[in-house]
XYZ file of C-alpha atoms in Angstrom:
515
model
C 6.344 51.984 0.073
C 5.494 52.798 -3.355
C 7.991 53.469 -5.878
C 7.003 56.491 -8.696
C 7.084 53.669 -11.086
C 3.691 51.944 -9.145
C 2.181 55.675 -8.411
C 2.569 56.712 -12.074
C 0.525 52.793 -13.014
C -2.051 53.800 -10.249
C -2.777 56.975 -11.950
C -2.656 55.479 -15.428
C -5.260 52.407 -14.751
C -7.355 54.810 -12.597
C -8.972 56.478 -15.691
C -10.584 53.167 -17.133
C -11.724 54.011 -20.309
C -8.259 55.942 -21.300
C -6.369 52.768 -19.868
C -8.166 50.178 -22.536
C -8.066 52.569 -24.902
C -4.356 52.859 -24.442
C -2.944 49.585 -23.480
C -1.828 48.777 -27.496
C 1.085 51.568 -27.167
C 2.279 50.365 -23.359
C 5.561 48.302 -23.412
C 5.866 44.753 -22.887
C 7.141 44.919 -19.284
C 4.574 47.306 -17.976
C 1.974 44.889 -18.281
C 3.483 43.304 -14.808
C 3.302 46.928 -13.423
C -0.094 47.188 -14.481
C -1.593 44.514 -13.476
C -0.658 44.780 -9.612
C -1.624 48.136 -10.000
C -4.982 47.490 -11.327
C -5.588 44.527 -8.552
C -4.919 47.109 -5.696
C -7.081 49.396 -6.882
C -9.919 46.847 -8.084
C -10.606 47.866 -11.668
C -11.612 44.946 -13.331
C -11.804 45.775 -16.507
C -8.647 47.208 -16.663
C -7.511 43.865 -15.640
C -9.538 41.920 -18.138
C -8.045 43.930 -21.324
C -4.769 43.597 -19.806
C -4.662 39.538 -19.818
C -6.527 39.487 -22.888
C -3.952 41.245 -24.333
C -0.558 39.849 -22.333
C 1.944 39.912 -23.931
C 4.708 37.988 -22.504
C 5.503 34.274 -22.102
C 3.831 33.526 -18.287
C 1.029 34.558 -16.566
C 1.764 33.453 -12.702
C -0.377 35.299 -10.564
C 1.249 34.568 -7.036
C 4.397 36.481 -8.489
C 2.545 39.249 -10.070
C 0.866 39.988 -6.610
C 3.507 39.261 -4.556
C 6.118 41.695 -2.880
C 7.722 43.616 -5.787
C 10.304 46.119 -6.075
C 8.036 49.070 -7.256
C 5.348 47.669 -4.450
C 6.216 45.928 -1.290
C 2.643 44.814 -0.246
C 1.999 41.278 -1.039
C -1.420 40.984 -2.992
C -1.671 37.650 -3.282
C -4.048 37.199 0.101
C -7.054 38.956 -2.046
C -9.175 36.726 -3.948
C -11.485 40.072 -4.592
C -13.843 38.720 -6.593
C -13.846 41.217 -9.215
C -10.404 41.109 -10.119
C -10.280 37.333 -9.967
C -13.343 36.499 -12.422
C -12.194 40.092 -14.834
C -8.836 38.170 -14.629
C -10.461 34.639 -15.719
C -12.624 35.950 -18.667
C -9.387 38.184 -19.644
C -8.044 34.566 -20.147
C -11.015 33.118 -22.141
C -10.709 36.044 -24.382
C -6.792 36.225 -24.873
C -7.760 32.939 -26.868
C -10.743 34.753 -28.547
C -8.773 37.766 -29.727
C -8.323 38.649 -33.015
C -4.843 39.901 -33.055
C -2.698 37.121 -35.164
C -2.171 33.978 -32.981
C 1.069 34.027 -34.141
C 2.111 36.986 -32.308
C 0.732 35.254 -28.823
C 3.379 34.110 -26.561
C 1.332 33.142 -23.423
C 2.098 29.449 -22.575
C 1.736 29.031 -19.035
C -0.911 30.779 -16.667
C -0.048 29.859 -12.530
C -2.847 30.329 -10.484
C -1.745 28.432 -7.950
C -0.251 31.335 -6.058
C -3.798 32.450 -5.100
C -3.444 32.633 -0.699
C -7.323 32.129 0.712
C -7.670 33.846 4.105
C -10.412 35.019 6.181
C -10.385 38.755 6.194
C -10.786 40.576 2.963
C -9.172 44.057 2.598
C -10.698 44.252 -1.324
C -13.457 47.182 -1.371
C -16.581 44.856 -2.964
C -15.978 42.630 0.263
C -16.530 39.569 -1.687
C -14.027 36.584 -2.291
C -13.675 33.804 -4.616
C -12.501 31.258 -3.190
C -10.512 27.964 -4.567
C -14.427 25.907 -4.656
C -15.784 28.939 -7.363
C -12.634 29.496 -8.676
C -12.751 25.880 -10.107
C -16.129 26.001 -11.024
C -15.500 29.593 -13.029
C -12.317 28.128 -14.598
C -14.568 25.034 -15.877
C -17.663 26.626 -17.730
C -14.959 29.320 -19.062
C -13.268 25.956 -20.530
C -16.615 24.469 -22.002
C -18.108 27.908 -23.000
C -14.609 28.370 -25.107
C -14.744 25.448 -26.298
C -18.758 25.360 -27.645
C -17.939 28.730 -29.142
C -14.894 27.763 -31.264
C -17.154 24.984 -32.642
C -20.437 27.260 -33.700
C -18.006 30.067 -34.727
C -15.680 30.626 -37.723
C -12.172 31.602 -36.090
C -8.805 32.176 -36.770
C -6.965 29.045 -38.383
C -4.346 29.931 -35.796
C -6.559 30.012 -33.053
C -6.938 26.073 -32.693
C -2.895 25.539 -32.541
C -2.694 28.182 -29.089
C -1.983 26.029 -26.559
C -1.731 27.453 -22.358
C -1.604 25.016 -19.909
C -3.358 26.581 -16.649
C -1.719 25.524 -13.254
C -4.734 25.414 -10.580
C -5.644 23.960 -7.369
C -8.747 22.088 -7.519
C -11.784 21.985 -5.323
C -14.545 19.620 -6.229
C -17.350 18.561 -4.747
C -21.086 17.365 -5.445
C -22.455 20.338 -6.981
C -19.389 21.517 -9.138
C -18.709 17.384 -10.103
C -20.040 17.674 -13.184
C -18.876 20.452 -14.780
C -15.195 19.757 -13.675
C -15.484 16.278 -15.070
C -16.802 17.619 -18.410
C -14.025 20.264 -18.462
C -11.441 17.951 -17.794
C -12.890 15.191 -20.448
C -12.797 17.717 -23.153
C -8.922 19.617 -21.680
C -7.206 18.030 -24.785
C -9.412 19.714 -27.252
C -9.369 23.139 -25.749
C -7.133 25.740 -26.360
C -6.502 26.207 -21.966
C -5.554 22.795 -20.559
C -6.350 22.291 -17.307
C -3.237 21.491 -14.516
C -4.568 20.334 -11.668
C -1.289 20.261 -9.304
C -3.484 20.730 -6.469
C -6.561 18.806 -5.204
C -9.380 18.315 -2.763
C -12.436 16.206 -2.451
C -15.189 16.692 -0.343
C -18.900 15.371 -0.480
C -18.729 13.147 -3.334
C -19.119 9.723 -3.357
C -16.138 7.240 -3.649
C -16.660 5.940 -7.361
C -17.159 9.453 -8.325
C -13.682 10.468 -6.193
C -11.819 7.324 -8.149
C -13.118 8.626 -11.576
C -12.441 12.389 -10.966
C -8.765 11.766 -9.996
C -7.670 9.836 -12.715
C -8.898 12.754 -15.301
C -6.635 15.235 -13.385
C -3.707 13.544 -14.544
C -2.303 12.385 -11.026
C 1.731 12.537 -12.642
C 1.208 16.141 -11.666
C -0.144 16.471 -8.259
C 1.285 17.682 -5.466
C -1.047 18.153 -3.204
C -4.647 15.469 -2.360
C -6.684 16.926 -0.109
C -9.450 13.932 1.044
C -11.672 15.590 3.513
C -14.916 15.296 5.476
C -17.733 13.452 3.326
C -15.885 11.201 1.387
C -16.159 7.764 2.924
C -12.564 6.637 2.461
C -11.777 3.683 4.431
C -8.385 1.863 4.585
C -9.526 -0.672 1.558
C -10.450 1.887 -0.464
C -6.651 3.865 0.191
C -4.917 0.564 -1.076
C -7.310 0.434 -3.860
C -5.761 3.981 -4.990
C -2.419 3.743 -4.840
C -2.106 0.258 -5.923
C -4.389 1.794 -9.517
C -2.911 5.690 -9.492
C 0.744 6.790 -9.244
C 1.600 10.124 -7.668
C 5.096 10.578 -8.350
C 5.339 14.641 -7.337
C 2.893 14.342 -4.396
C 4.181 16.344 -1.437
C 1.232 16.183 0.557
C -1.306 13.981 1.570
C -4.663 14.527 3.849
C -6.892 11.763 4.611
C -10.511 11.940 5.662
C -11.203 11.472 9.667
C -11.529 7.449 9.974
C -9.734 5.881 7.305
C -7.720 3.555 9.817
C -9.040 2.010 12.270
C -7.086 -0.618 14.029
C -9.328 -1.342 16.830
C -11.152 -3.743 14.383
C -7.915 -4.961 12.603
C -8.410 -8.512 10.847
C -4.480 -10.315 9.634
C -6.140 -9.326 6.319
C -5.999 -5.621 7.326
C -2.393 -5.716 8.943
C -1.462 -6.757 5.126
C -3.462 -4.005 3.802
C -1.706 -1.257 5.863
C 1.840 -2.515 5.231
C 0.931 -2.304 1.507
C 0.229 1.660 2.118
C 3.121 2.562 3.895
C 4.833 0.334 1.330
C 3.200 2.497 -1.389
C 3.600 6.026 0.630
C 6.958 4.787 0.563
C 7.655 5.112 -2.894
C 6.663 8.608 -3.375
C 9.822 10.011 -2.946
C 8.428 13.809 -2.734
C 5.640 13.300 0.412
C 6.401 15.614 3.249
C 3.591 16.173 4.653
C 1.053 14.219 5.869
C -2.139 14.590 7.993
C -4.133 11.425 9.134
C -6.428 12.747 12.008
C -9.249 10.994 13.813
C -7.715 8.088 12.461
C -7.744 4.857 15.319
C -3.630 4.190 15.074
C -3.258 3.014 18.304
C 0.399 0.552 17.985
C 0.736 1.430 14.218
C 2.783 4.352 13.209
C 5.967 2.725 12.826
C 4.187 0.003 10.234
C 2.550 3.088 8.252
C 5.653 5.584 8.320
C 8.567 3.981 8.620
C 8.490 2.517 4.947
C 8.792 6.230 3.874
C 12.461 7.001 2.339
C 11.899 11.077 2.651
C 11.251 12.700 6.194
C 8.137 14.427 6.774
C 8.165 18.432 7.232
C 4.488 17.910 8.394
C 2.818 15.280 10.254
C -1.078 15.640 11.892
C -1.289 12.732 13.686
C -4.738 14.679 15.903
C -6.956 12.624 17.755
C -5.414 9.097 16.722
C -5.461 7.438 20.149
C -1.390 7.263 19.763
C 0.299 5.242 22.797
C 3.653 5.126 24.330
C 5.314 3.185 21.423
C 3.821 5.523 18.768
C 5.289 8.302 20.672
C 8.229 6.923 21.332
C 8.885 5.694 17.299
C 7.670 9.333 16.345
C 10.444 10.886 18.796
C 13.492 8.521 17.876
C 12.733 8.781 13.753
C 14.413 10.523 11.507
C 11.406 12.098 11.185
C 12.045 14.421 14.428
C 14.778 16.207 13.015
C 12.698 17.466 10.098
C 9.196 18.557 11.558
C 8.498 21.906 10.609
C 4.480 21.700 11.692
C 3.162 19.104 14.492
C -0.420 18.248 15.373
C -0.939 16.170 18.286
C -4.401 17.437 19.070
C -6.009 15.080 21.629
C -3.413 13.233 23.124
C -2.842 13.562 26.664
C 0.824 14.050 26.248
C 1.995 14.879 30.139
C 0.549 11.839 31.720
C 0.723 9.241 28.876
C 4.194 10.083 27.425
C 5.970 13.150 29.029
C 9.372 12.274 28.473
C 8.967 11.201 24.586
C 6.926 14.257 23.989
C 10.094 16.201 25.696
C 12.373 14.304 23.150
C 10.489 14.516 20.536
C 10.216 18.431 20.719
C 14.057 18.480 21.317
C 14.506 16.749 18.395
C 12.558 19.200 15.709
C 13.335 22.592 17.936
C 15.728 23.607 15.384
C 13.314 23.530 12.445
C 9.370 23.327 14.474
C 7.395 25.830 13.515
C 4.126 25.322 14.076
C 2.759 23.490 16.909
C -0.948 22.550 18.123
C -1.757 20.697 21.344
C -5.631 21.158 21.074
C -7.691 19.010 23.755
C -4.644 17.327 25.562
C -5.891 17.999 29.077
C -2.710 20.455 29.397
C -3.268 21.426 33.205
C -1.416 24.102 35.616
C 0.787 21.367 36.840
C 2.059 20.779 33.676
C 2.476 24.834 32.255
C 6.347 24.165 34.049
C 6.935 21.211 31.734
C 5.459 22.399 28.854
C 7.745 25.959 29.019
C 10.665 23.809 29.466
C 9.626 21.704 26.206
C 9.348 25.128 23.922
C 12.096 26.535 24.962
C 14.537 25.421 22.363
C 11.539 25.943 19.722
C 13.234 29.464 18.709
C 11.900 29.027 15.522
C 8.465 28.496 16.192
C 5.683 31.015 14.630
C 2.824 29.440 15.553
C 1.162 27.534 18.990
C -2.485 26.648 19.343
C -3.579 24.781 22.377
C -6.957 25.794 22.987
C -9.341 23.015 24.823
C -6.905 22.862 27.790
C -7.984 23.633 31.283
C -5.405 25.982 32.210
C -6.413 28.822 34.815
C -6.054 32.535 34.278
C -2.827 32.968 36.014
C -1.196 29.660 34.739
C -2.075 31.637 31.347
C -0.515 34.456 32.315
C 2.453 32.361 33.055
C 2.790 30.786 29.834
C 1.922 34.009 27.843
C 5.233 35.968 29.586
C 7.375 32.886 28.453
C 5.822 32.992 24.974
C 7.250 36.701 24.759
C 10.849 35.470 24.468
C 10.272 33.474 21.310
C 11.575 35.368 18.921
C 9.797 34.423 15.638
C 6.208 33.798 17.435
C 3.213 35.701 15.397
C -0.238 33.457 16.078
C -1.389 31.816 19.386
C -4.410 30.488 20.279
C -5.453 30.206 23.698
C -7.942 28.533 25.492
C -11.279 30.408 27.816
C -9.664 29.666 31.101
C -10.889 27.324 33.039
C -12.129 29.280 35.963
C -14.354 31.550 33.536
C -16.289 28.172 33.688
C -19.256 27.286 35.735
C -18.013 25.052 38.437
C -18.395 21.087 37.476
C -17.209 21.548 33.905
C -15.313 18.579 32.657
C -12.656 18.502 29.588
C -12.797 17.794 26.940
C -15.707 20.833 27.198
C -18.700 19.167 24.894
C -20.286 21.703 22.126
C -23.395 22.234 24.573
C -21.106 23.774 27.710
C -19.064 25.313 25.260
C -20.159 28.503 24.837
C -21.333 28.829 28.764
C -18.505 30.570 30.403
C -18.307 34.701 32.364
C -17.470 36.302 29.023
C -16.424 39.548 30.863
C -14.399 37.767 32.655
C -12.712 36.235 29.565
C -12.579 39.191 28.072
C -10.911 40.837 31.228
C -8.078 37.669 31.556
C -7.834 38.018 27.073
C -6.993 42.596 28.111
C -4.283 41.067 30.686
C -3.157 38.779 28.712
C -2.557 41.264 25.413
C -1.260 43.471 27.719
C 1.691 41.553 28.188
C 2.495 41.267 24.744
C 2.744 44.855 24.708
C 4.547 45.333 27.723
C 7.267 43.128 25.839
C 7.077 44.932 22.650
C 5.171 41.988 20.493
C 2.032 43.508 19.459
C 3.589 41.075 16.183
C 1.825 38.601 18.270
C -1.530 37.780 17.193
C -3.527 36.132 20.478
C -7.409 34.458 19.788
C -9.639 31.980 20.869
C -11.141 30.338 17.923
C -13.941 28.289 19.839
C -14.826 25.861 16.514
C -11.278 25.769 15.406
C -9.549 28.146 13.042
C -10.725 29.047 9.949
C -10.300 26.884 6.890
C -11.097 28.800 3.615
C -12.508 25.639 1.807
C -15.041 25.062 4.697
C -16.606 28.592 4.685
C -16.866 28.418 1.407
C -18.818 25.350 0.823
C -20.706 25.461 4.222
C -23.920 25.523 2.516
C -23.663 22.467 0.495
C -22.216 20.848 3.564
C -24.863 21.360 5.656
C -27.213 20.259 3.556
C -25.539 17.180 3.164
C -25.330 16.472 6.947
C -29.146 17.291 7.374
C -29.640 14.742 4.690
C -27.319 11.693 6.361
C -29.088 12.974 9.541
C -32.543 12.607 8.212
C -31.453 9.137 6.333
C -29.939 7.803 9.631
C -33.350 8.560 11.420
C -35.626 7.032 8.827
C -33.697 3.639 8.982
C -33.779 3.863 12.653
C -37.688 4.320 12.458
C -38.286 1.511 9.552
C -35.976 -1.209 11.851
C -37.807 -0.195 15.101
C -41.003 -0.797 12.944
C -39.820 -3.873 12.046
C -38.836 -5.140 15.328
């Protein structure tokens, strides 16, 4: 609801033109007001005038469009595009403005509060994501900074100082300009703060350069994803050069361990990382997935002196000791998301998987058991296993081949847990052709009776609502869920996989030549 407060801003930032023309005899603490107001309704240049002209100490964006008590509708979800980039120039010319730097408070900007999600609700439809949002932020740096050289400013205007909190997303095609804008961040009047960052298609000398000009003292977050060829040498390398004493969470690219080709030299190499892991007292989450660990977890986690809140451990060919150490450490009793995505947890390790669920019930919630050959036999087992998992909000386990009625089963148990709001479910298995075999390959993937789904997906909705939790939100994300970063960048991506592909062929070709 809407207080008279937030209707009377709506009706004030409407009017554009008599909003800019009026902002110099608003109070302080409107600006706040304003702002949200002028995000909800889109008018970008409302917004611009308004940072260019704030007047108060901070700038942090996740609390400005977050629930407030004249508006309860968190904004934060809408990277419109409009009010994002009217919000980012605003910035550039708060510095630019000719009003006495002396009477400019603004110190800190957050933009870290900025929530990237798949549906828009913004009328111009069009995002800007955390990949342009870095690439914006940069050339605003570098276009401030050539225009405070070729232009005669305000004396003052060199001592204004704002350090800019940001999550960084850097890749290839934006390398450049985020290296030059963080080369140059001392000299410029907005300092870059990278407390968030991810790589992704860049090469690993450019990755090692990149993240020393963040300033690493200040992350808390290293995303290492996809097309950056990270291997377990390389990880050592990193932490043994960089310190990350705030970083809370780490993701590694698919294949950086791989113990099925372990050497004694390598066994050295990965007790030096968990050594190092260790000593970042702040790491609670973690996500290591397509990873070979097979044997290894207790060498790479136990060195750690904090317990992890989240742990993706998907697809790393875990065995009955792994399980075992994961569902005895202290660990367990702190897990508040869980990947363990390709395992077949009933048959390999039933009774640690049991344990280790007991074990993090009270805090779990978030749990995905993608691809782990989950079958009817084992829906009893599994029900049994969530039941103490009253806190959980969130259970994927699509890839499984459960039938329509062991579905059905599962879905009027889900019901009862209380804080549930996102599951995601597999095609049942007899919406199939007949011969199918799990895990389902990309090719058979998309070849099931789709009116059949859809009739088992209208049964299975429609006990949600016979239990009162249309809060529930049920889906069957065939490719995975949606990650903000990926659709983003999908173009540069797939470029870069046609390339490897085309690469791999020709030295296929020139070696079969050859031979």
């Amino acid at each position: 609801m809407k207080s008279l407060r937030f209707i009377s801003a709506e009706a004030f930032v409407s009017n554009a033109e008599f909003a800019r023309k009026s902002l110099g005899g608003v109070a302080h603490n409107l600006f706040p007001l304003l702002f949200k107001a002028s995000y909800l309704l889109e008018q970008g240049e409302v917004i611009h005038d308004l940072v260019k002209n704030w007047p108060l100490v901070d700038f942090n964006i996740g609390k400005l469009l977050g629930t407030t008590v004249d508006y309860q509708e968190d904004l934060s979800h809408r990277t419109c595009s409009v009010c994002l980039e009217s919000c980012l120039t605003g910035l550039r010319d708060y510095v630019l403005n000719h009003s006495s730097p002396y009477t400019k408070k603004l110190k800190v900007v957050d933009l870290t509060g900025i929530k990237d999600v798949e549906v828009q609700f913004c009328e111009c439809k069009k995002r800007m994501g955390r990949w342009t949002r870095t690439q914006l932020l940069s050339k605003l740096c570098l276009e401030l900074l050539v225009y405070l050289q070729q232009t005669q400013c305000n004396p003052g205007t060199s001592e204004i100082s704002i350090d800019v909190l940001i999550d960084l997303y850097v890749t290839e095609r934006n390398y450049e300009l985020a290296v030059q804008a963080l080369l140059k961040k001392c000299y410029c009047p907005l300092k870059i703060c990278c407390v968030a960052f991810r790589s992704d298609n860049l090469a690993l000398q450019k990755f090692f350069y990149i993240i020393k000009l963040t300033d690493p003292s200040l992350l808390r977050k290293l995303e290492i994803v996809h097309n950056v060829r990270l291997e377990m040498e390389h990880l050592e390398i990193l932490f043994n050069s960089i310190h990350f004493p705030l970083l809370m969470s780490l993701t590694l690219p698919a294949r950086t361990f791989n113990v099925r080709r372990f050497t004694d030299a390598d066994e050295g190499i990965l007790t030096n990382i968990g050594e190092k892991m260790g000593e970042m007292t702040q790491l609670t989450e973690l996500s290591i997935s397509f990873s070979i660990l097979t044997g290894r977890i207790r060498k790479l986690l136990s060195p750690l002196k904090t317990p992890l809140k989240m742990l993706d451990v998907s697809n790393c060919s875990l065995n009955h000791a792994d399980m075992a150490y994961l569902a005895n450490s202290f660990h367990a009793n702190h897990l508040e998301a869980l990947d363990l995505s390709g395992h077949n947890i009933h048959d390999l390790y039933p009774s640690t998987f049991f344990k280790l669920l007991s074990h993090s019930s009270s805090v779990l919630k978030s749990l995905t058991l993608e691809d782990c050959n989950i079958q009817d036999t084992h829906v009893n087992m599994l029900i049994l296993s969530l039941s103490p998992c009253q806190k959980l909000q969130e259970f994927k386990f699509i890839g499984n081949p459960l039938s329509s009625q062991a579905l059905k089963q599962l879905f009027t148990f889900l019901c009862e847990l209380p804080m549930l709001k996102t599951v995601e479910f597999p095609v049942p298995r007899d919406c199939y052709p007949t011969g199918v075999t799990y895990p389902i390959d990309d090719a058979s993937l998309c070849r099931y009776d789709r009116r059949k789904y859809e009739s088992v997906a209208e049964e299975l909705n429609l006990i949600l609502l016979q239990a009162n939790r249309e809060d529930v939100k049920a889906s069957t994300p065939l490719f995975g869920s949606y990650d903000a970063a990926v659709e983003e960048t999908n173009n540069e991506l797939g470029a870069y996989l046609i390339k490897s592909f085309k690469e791999t062929l020709e030295k296929f070709t020139t070696s079969f030549k050859m031979s």
